[in-house]
Coordinates of C-alpha atoms in Angstrom, one line a residue:
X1 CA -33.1 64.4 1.0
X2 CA -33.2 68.1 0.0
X3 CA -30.2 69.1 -2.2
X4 CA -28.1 71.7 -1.8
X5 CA -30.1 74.7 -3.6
X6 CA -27.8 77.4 -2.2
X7 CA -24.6 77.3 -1.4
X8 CA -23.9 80.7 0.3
X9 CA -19.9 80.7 -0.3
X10 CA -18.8 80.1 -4.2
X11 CA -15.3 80.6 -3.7
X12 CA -14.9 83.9 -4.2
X13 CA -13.0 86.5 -2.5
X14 CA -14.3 89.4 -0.9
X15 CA -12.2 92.5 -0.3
X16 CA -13.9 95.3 1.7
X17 CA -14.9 98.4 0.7
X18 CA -17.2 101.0 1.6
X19 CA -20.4 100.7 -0.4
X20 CA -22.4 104.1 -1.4
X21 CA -26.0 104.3 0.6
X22 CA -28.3 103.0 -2.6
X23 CA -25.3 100.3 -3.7
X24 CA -25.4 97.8 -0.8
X25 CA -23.3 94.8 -0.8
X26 CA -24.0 91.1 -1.0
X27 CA -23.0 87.9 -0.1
X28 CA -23.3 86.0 -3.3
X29 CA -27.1 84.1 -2.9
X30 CA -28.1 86.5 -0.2
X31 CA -31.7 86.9 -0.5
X32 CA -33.0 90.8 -2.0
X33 CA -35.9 92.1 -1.0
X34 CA -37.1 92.7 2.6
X35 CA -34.6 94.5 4.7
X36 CA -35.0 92.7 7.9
X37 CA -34.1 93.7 11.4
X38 CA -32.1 90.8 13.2
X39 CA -31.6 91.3 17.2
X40 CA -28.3 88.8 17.7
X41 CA -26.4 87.2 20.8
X42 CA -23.3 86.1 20.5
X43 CA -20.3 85.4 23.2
X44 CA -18.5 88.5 24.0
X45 CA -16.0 89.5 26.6
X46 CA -16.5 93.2 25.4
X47 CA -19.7 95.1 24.1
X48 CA -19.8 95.7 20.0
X49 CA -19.7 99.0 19.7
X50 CA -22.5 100.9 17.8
X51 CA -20.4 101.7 14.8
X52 CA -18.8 98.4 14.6
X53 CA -17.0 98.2 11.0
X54 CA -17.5 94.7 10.3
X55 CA -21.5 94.7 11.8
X56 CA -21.6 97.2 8.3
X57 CA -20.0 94.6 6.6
X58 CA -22.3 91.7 7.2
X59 CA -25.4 94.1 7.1
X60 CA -24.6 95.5 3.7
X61 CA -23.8 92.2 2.3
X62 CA -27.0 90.6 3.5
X63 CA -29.0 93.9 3.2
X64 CA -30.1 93.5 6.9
X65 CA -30.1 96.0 10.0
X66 CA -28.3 93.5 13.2
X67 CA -28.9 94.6 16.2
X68 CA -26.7 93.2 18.9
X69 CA -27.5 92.8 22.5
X70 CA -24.3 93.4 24.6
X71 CA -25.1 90.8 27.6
X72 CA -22.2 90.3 29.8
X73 CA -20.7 87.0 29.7
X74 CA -20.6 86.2 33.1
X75 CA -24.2 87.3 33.7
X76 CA -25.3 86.2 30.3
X77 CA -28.3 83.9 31.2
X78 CA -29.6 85.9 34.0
X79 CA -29.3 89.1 31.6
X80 CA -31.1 87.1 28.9
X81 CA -34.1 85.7 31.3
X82 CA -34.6 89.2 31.9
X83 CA -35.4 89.9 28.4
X84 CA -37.6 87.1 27.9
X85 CA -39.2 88.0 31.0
X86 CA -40.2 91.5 29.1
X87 CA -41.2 90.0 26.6
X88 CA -38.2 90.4 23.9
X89 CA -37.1 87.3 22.0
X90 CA -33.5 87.7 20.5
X91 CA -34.0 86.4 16.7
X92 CA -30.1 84.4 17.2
X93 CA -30.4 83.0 20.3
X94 CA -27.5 82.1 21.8
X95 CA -28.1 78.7 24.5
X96 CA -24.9 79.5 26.6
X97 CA -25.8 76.4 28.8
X98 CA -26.9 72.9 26.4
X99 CA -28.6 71.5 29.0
X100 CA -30.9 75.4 28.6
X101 CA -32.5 74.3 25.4
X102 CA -35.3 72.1 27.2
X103 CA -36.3 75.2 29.6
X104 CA -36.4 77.7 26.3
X105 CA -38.2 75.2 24.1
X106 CA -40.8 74.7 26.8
X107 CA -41.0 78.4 27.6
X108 CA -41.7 78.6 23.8
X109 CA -39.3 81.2 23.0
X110 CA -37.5 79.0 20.3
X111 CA -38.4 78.4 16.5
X112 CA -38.2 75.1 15.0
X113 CA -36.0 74.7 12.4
X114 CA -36.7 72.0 9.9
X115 CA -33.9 69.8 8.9
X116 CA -34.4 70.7 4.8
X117 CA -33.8 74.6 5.9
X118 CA -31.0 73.4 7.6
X119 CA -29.4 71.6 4.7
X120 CA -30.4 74.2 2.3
X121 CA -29.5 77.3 3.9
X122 CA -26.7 76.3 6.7
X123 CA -24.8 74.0 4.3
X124 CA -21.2 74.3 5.3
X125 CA -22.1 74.3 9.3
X126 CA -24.2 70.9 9.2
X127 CA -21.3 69.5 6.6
X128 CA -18.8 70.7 9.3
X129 CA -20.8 68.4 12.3
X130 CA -21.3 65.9 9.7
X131 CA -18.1 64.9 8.9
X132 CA -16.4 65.8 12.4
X133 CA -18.6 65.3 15.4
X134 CA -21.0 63.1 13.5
X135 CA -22.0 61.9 17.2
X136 CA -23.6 65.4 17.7
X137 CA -26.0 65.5 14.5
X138 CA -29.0 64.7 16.3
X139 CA -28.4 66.9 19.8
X140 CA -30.8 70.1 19.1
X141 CA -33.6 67.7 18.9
X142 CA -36.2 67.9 21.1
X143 CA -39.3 65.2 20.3
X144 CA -37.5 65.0 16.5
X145 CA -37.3 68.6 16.0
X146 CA -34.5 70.9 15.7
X147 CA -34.4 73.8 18.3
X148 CA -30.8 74.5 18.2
X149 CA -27.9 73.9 16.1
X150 CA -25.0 72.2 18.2
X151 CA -22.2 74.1 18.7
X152 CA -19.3 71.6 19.2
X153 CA -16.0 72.9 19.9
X154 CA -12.9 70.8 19.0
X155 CA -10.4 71.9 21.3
X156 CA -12.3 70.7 24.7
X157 CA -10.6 67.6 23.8
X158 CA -8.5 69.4 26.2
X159 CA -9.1 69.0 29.8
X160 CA -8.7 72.1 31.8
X161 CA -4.8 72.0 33.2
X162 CA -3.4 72.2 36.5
X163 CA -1.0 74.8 37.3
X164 CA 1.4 75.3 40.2
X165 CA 4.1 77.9 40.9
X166 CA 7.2 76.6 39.5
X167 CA 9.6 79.1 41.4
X168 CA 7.9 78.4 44.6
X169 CA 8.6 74.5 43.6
X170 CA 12.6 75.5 43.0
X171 CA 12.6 77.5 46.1
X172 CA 11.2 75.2 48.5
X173 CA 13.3 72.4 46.3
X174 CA 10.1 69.7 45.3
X175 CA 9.2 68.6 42.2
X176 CA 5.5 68.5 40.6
X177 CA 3.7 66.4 42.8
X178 CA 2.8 63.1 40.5
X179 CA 0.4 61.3 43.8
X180 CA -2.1 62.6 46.2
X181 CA 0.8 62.1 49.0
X182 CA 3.4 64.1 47.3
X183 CA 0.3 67.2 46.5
X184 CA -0.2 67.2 50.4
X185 CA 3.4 67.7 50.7
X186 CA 3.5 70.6 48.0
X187 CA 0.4 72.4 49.6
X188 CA 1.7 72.2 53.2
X189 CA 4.8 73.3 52.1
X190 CA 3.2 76.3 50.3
X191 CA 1.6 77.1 53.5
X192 CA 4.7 77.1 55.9
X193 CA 8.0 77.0 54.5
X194 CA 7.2 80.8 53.4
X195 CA 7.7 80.2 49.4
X196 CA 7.6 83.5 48.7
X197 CA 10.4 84.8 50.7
X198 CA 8.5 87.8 52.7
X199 CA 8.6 86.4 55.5
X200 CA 5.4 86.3 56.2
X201 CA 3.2 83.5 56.9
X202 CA 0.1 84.6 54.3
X203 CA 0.5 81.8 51.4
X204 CA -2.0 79.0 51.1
X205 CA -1.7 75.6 49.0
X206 CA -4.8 75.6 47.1
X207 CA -8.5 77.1 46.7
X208 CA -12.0 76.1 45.3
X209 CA -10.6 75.1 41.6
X210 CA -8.0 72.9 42.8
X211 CA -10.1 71.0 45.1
X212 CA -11.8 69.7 41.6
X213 CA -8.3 68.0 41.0
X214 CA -8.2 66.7 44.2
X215 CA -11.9 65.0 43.7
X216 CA -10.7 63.6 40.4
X217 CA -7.9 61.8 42.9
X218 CA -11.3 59.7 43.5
X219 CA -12.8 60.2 40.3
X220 CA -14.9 62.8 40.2
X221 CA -15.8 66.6 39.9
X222 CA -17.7 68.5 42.6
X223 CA -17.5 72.0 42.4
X224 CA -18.9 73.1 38.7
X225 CA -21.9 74.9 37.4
X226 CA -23.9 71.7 36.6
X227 CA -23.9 68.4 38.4
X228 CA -21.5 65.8 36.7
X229 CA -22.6 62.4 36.3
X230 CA -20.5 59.3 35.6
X231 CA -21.1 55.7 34.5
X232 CA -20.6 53.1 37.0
X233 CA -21.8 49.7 36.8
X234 CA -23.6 50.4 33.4
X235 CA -25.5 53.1 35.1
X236 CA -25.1 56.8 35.1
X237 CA -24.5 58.2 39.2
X238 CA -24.4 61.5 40.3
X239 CA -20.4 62.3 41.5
X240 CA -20.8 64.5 44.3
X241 CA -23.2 61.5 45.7
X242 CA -20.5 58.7 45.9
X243 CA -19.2 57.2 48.9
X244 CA -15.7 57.8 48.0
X245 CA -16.0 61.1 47.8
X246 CA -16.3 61.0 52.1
X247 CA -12.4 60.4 51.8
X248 CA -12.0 63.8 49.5
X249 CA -13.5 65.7 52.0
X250 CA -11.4 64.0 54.9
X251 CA -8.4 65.0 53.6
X252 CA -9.7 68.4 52.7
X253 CA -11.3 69.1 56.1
X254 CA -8.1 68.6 57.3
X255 CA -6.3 71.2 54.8
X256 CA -8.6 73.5 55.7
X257 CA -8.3 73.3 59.6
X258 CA -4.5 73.6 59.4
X259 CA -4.5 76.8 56.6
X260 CA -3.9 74.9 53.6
X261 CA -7.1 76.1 51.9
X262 CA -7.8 79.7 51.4
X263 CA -10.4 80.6 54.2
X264 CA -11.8 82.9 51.2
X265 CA -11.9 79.7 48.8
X266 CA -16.0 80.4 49.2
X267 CA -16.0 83.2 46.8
X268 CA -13.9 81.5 44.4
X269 CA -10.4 82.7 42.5
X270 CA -12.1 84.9 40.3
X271 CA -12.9 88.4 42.0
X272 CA -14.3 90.0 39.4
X273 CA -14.0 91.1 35.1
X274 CA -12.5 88.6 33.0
X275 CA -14.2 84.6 34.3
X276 CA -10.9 82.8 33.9
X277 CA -8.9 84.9 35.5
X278 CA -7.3 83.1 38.9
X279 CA -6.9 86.3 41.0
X280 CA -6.5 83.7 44.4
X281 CA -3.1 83.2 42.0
X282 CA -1.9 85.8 40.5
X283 CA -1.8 87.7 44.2
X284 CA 0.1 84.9 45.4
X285 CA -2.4 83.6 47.9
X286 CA -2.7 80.1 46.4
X287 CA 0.3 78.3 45.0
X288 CA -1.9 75.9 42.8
X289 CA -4.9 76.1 40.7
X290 CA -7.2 74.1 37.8
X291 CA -8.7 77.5 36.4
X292 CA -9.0 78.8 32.9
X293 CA -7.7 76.9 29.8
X294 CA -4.4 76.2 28.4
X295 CA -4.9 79.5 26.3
X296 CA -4.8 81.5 29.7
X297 CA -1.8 80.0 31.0
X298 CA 0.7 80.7 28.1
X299 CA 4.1 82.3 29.4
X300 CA 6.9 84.0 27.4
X301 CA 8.7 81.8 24.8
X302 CA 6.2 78.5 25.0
X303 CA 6.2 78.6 20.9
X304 CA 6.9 81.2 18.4
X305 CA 4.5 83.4 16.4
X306 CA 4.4 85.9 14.4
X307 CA 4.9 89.5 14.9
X308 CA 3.4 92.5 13.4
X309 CA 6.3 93.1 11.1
X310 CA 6.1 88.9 9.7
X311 CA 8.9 87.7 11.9
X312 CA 8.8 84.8 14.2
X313 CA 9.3 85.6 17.9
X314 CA 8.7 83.7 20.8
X315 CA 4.9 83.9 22.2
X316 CA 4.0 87.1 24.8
X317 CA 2.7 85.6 28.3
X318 CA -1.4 85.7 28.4
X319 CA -4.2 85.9 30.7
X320 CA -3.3 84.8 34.2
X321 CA 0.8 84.3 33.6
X322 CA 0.5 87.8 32.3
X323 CA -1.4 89.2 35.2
X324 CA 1.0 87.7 37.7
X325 CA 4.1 88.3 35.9
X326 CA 3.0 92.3 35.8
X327 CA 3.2 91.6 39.7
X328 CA 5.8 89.6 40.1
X329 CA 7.9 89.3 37.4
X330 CA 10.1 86.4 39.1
X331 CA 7.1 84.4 38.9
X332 CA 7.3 81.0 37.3
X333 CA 4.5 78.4 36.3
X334 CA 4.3 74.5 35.4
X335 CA 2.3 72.5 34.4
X336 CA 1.1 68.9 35.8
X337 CA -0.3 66.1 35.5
X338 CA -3.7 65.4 37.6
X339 CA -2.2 63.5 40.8
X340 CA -3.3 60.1 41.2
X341 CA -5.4 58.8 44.2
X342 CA -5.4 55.8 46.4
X343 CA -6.7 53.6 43.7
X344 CA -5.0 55.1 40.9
X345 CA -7.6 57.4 39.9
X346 CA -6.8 60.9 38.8
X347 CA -8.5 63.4 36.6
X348 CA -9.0 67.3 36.2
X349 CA -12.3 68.7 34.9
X350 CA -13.0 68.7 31.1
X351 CA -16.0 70.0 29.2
X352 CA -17.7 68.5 26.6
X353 CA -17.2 68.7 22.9
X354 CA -21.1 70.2 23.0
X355 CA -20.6 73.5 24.1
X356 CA -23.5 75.4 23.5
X357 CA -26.4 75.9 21.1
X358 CA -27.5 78.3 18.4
X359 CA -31.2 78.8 18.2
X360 CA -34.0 80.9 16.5
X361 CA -36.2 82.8 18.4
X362 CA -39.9 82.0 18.1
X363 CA -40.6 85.4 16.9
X364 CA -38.5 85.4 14.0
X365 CA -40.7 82.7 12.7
X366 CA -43.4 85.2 12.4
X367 CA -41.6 86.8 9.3
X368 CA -41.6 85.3 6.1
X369 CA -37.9 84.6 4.5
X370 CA -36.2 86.0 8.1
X371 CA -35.4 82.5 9.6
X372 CA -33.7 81.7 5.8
X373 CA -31.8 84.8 6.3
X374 CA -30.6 84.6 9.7
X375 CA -29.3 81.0 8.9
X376 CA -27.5 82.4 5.7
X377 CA -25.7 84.9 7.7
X378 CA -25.3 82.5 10.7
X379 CA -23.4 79.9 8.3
X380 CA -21.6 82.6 6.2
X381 CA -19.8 83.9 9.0
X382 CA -18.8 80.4 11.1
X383 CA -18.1 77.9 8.6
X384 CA -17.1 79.8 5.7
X385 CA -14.6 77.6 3.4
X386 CA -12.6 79.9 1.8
X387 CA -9.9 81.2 3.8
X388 CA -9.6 85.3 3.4
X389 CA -12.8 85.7 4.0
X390 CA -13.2 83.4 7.1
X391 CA -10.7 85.3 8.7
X392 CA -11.9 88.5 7.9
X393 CA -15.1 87.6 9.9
X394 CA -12.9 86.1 12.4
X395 CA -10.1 89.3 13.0
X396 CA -11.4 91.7 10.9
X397 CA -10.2 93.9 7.6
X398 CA -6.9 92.4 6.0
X399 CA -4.2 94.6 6.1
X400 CA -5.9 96.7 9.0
X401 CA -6.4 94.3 11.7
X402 CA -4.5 91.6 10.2
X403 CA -2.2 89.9 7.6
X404 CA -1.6 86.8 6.6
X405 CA 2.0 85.1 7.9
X406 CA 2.9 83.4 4.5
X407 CA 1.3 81.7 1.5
X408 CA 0.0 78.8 3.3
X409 CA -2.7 81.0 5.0
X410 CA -2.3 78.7 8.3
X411 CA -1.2 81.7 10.5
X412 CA -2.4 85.0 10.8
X413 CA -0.7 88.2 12.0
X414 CA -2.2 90.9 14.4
X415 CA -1.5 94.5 12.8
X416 CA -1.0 97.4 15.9
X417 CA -2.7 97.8 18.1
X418 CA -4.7 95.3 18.1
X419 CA -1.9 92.7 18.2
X420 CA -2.0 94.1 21.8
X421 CA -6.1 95.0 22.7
X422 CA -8.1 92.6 24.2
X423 CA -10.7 91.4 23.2
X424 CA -11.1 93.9 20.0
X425 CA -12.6 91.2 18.0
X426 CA -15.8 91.9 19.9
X427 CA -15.5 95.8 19.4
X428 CA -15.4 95.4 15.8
X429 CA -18.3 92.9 15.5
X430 CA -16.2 89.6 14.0
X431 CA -17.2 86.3 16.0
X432 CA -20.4 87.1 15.0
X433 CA -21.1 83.1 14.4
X434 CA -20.6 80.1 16.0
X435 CA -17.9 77.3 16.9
X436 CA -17.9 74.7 14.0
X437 CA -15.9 71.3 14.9
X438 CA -12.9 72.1 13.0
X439 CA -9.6 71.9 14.8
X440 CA -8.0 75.4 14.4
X441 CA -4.5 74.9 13.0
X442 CA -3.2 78.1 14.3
X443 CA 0.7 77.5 16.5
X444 CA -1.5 77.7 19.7
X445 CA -3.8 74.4 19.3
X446 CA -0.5 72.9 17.7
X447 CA 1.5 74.0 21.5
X448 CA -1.7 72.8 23.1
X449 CA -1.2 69.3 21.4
X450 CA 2.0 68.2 22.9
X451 CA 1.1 69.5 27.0
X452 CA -1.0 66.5 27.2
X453 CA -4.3 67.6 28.0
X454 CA -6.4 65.4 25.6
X455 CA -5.8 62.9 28.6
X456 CA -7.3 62.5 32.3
X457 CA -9.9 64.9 32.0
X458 CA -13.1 64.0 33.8
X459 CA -16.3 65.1 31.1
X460 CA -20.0 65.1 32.4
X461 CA -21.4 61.5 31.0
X462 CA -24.8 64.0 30.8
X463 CA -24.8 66.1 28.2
X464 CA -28.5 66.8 27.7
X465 CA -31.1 68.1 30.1
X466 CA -33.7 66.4 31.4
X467 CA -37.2 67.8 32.5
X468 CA -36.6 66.9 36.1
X469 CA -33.2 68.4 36.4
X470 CA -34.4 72.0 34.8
X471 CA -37.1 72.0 37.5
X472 CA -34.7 70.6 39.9
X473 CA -31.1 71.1 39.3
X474 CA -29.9 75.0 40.0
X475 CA -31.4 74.1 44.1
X476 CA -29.6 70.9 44.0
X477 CA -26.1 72.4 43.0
X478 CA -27.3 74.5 45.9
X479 CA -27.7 72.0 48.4
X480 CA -24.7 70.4 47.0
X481 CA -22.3 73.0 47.2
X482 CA -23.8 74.0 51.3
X483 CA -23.0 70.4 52.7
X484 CA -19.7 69.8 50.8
X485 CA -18.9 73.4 52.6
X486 CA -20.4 72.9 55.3
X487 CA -18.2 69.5 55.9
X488 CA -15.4 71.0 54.3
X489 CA -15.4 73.7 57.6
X490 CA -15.9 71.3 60.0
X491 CA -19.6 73.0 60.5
X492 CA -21.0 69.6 60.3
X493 CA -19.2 65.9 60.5
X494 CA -18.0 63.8 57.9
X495 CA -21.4 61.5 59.0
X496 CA -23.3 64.6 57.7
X497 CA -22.4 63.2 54.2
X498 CA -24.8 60.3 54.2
X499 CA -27.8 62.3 55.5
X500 CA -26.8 65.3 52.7
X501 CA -27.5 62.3 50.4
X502 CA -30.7 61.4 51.2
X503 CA -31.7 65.1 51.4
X504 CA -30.2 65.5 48.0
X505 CA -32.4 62.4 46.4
X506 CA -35.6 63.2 48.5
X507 CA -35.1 66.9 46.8
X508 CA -36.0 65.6 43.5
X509 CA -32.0 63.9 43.2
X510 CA -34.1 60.4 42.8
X511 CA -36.4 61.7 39.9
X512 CA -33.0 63.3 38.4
X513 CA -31.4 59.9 38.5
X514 CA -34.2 57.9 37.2
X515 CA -34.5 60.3 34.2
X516 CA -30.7 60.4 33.4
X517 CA -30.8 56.5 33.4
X518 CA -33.7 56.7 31.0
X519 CA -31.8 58.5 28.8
X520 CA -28.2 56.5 29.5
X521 CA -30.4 53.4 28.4
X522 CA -31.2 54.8 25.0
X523 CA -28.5 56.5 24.1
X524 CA -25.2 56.6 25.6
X525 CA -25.2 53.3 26.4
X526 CA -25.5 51.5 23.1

C-alpha cells in the first residue's frame, strides 16, 4: 500500500485575494513548475462565464489555465460524442451516464488511473468512498483498472416523489389515493369533475412520469433512459419484459381511451430549459406527476432557513411549486406515498447511489505530472475537509456570495442577489468537482429525511454496463418505448405484448440478459 505522500488540504484556511500577475497562488502541495492547460466537464445548468472569479481562483492556486467546456445538460452526451468525434479529448471527463464508461474505455478516449495515484494524489475523495459507500470501491474498474472515479451521491437514497394537486384534492373532496383503486378514482376525477373551476373540460389525471408509479403498482419501471432490471428468482429480468406488466398497460390503455392520459404524454412534461421541470403540471394539464426530486418540489414554509440578513424564515417555494404558484397562486401540492397494486406491490423510480463517473482523458496521459495535477485539483475542490474552504468552492467568496449562519458552520447563507439567481454557482465556476458520499447536513436533506422517500423506490438491480447492452441497448429502449406506446394507444392489442417480447430478445435482449446474469452471478448475487 502506497502511503499517503501528499495530503492536498493541511487545515488551513484560505481567504481570497487577488494575487499580482508574477505572485500566483497555491494550494498548499500543489505541484510548481509546468503551467498546464486542463480542458474540464462538469454538470452545469448554466455556462461558466469566461471571467468566472472562482475559475481564477483554482487556476492561481494550482498555477494551471482550465478551460471549461459549456455542454448543455440535457444534450450533454450527444454534445460530448461530437467532440470526440473531432477528435478533442476533455482532460476531466465527466461519464454523465455509468453504464458510458465501457463505450469510452473501448473507444480509448480514457486514461488509466493506477490505484497508488489514486491514493496519493486523490486522498480525501477515495477516503470519502472508503468509509461511506465502501460497496462502490471497485466500480471504475474495467479488467482491474481504474477508468473512472465513482461518483456516489448520498441523497438518491431518496426515491423520486409523487406529487398531486392538493387543492384540486380539497376541491373535488378525496384524499391522497393510498391503492391503485382509489388513484383511478383521483385521475378520473381530475378529468371530469372540472378541478380547476373553469369550467372547462381540459384537465387530465396523469402523463408519461406518472405512469412509472403506476408500473411500480406491479413492480416495475418502464419509461426511463436505461432499461431497469430486477432480481426474480435469483436471476436478474428485464422489467418492461414481465408478464405483469400486460395488466399495467390494461388499465392504462383504458385511461388513455377515456382522457385520463394527456394525448401529448409522448413528448413528455418537460417542454423545454430546465430537465426537471413538469411543465404538463405547472399549466394545469396533469393533476399528478413523479418528476424532478424532492428539491424541486419545495413550497413556502416546508422548513425554515436562513435569510440574507441571518434570520430564520420559512423556506421560498422552488422549481416546479415555484413555477406553478407564479401561475396560479391558489395552487397547492402533496405529497404521496407510491399506491399499492393488486398484490401489494408499489414503488416510484429511484436512482442509484452510483451516479456518474469522473475520468481522465487519454490525452492527458501524454503529459508528464498533468494526470497528478488534474487529480489534485479534482480532490481539492470535492472532498475538501475543512469547512470555509469547501464552501467557498461550493458558493463562492465568503462574505460576497455567502456567509456562514452561526458558529457551527452547518448552514450557509446566500448574500443578494444570488440568494435569488439560479443557478449562479455555475456562472462563477464553483461545483467544479465531483459528488463525494457524504450526506449534506444542510436544513434541506434534514426536511428530505422525515417525507419518507428513502422507502419504496424501485433502483435498477444493473448498475454497470455490459458489452452487449452498449452495442444494443439505446435501439432496445427504442423498441421498448414504440410497443408500450403503441399498446398504450390502442394501435396494437394487448396480445401485441408477447410478440414485442420476442422481438425485444431476438434484437440482441437475449445476449443482454445472458450478460447481465453473468454479472448478477459474480457479483450482486453473493
Amino acid at each position: 500500500m502506497v502511503p499517503l505522500l501528499l495530503v492536498i488540504v493541511s487545515g488551513c484556511t484560505w481567504e481570497w485575494m487577488p494575487p499580482s500577475d508574477n505572485e500566483p497562488l497555491r494550494a498548499p502541495g500543489a505541484s510548481g513548475g509546468s503551467r498546464y492547460d486542463i480542458s474540464w466537464t462538469m454538470h452545469q445548468n448554466l455556462p461558466v462565464s469566461e471571467d468566472a472569479e472562482m475559475v481564477r481562483y483554482v487556476e492561481q492556486m494550482f498555477n494551471v489555465d482550465l478551460d471549461f467546456w459549456n455542454l448543455e445538460n440535457n444534450k450533454y452526451e450527444a454534445l460530448l460524442d461530437l467532440k470526440l468525434a473531432q477528435g478533442s479529448i476533455p482532460d476531466l471527463f465527466r461519464i454523465r451516464q455509468p453504464q458510458d464508461i465501457l463505450k469510452y474505455q473501448q473507444q480509448g478516449v480514457l486514461a488509466e488511473i493506477s490505484e497508488e495515484m489514486l491514493a496519493k494524489h486523490a486522498p480525501n475523495i477515495m477516503k470519502a468512498i472508503r468509509e461511506n459507500a465502501p460497496d462502490y470501491q471497485g466500480y471504475g474498474k474495467i479488467d482491474g483498472k481504474y477508468y473512472g472515479i465513482p461518483v456516489i451521491n448520498p441523497t438518491n437514497i431518496y426515491r423520486i416523489p409523487v406529487v398531486y394537486r392538493k387543492d384540486w384534492l380539497d376541491k373535488l373532496g378525496l384524499p391522497v389515493p393510498r391503492t391503485l383503486p382509489d388513484f383511478e378514482k383521483v385521475v378520473y376525477a381530475f378529468t371530469n369533475e372540472d378541478p380547476d373551476g373553469n369550467g372547462i373540460k381540459d384537465t387530465h389525471g396523469l402523463s408519461s412520469e406518472g405512469m412509472n408509479v403506476v408500473f411500480g403498482a406491479f413492480g416495475q419501471i418502464v419509461f426511463a433512459d436505461q432499461l431497469y432490471f430486477g432480481a426474480k428468482d435469483q436471476r436478474l429480468v428485464i422489467g418492461a419484459l414481465q408478464s405483469e406488466m400486460k395488466e399495467a398497460l390494461q388499465y392504462l390503455s383504458k385511461w388513455y381511451r377515456d382522457g385520463v392520459i394527456d394525448p401529448e404524454f409522448i413528448t413528455g412534461e418537460n417542454k423545454g430549459g430546465y430537465k426537471h421541470l413538469s411543465h404538463s403540471f405547472i399549466n394545469g394539464t396533469i393533476g399528478m406527476t413523479s418528476m424532478g426530486n424532492y428539491y424541486h418540489w419545495i413550497q413556502d414554509g416546508d422548513y425554515l432557513t436562513w435569510n440574507s440578513n441571518g434570520n430564520e424564515t420559512p423556506v421560498e417555494a422552488t422549481f416546479n411549486v415555484k413555477e406553478l404558484t407564479a401561475i396560479n397562486p391558489q395552487a397547492r401540492i402533496v405529497f404521496g406515498q407510491p399506491f399499492s397494486g393488486p398484490d401489494g406491490k408499489r414503488g416510484s423510480k429511484g436512482y442509484d447511489m452510483l451516479m456518474s463517473f469522473a475520468a481522465i482523458g487519454a490525452d492527458a496521459a501524454k503529459e508528464p505530472g498533468k494526470m497528478e495535477t488534474i487529480l489534485q485539483i479534482l480532490d481539492y475542490v470535492s472532498a475538501n475537509p475543512d469547512p470555509d474552504e469547501a464552501a467557498t468552492l461550493k458558493y463562492g467568496i465568503q462574505g460576497t456570495h455567502w456567509q456562514w449562519a452561526s458558529d457551527s458552520k452547518e448552514d450557509v447563507i446566500l448574500l443578494p442577489p444570488y440568494d435569488k439567481a439560479f443557478s449562479y454557482q455555475n456562472t462563477i465556476g464553483t461545483g467544479l468537482g465531483m459528488t463525494v458520499p457524504l450526506m449534506p447536513t444542510e436544513r434541506r436533506e434534514k426536511w428530505a429525511a422525515t417525507l419518507g422517500l428513502d422507502q419504496d423506490g424501485i433502483y435498477n438491480t444493473l448498475t454497470v454496463a455490459t458489452p452487449s447492452l452498449i452495442k444494443y441497448g439505446p435501439e432496445l429502449i427504442k423498441l421498448k418505448n414504440k410497443a408500450y406506446i403503441s399498446i398504450l394507444t390502442d394501435d396494437e392489442p394487448l396480445e401485441y405484448f408477447e410478440t414485442f417480447v420476442k422481438e425485444f430478445m431476438t434484437a440482441g435482449g437475449a445476449q443482454v440478459l445472458q450478460e447481465a446474469n453473468d454479472w448478477y452471478s459474480q457479483h450482486a448475487a453473493k
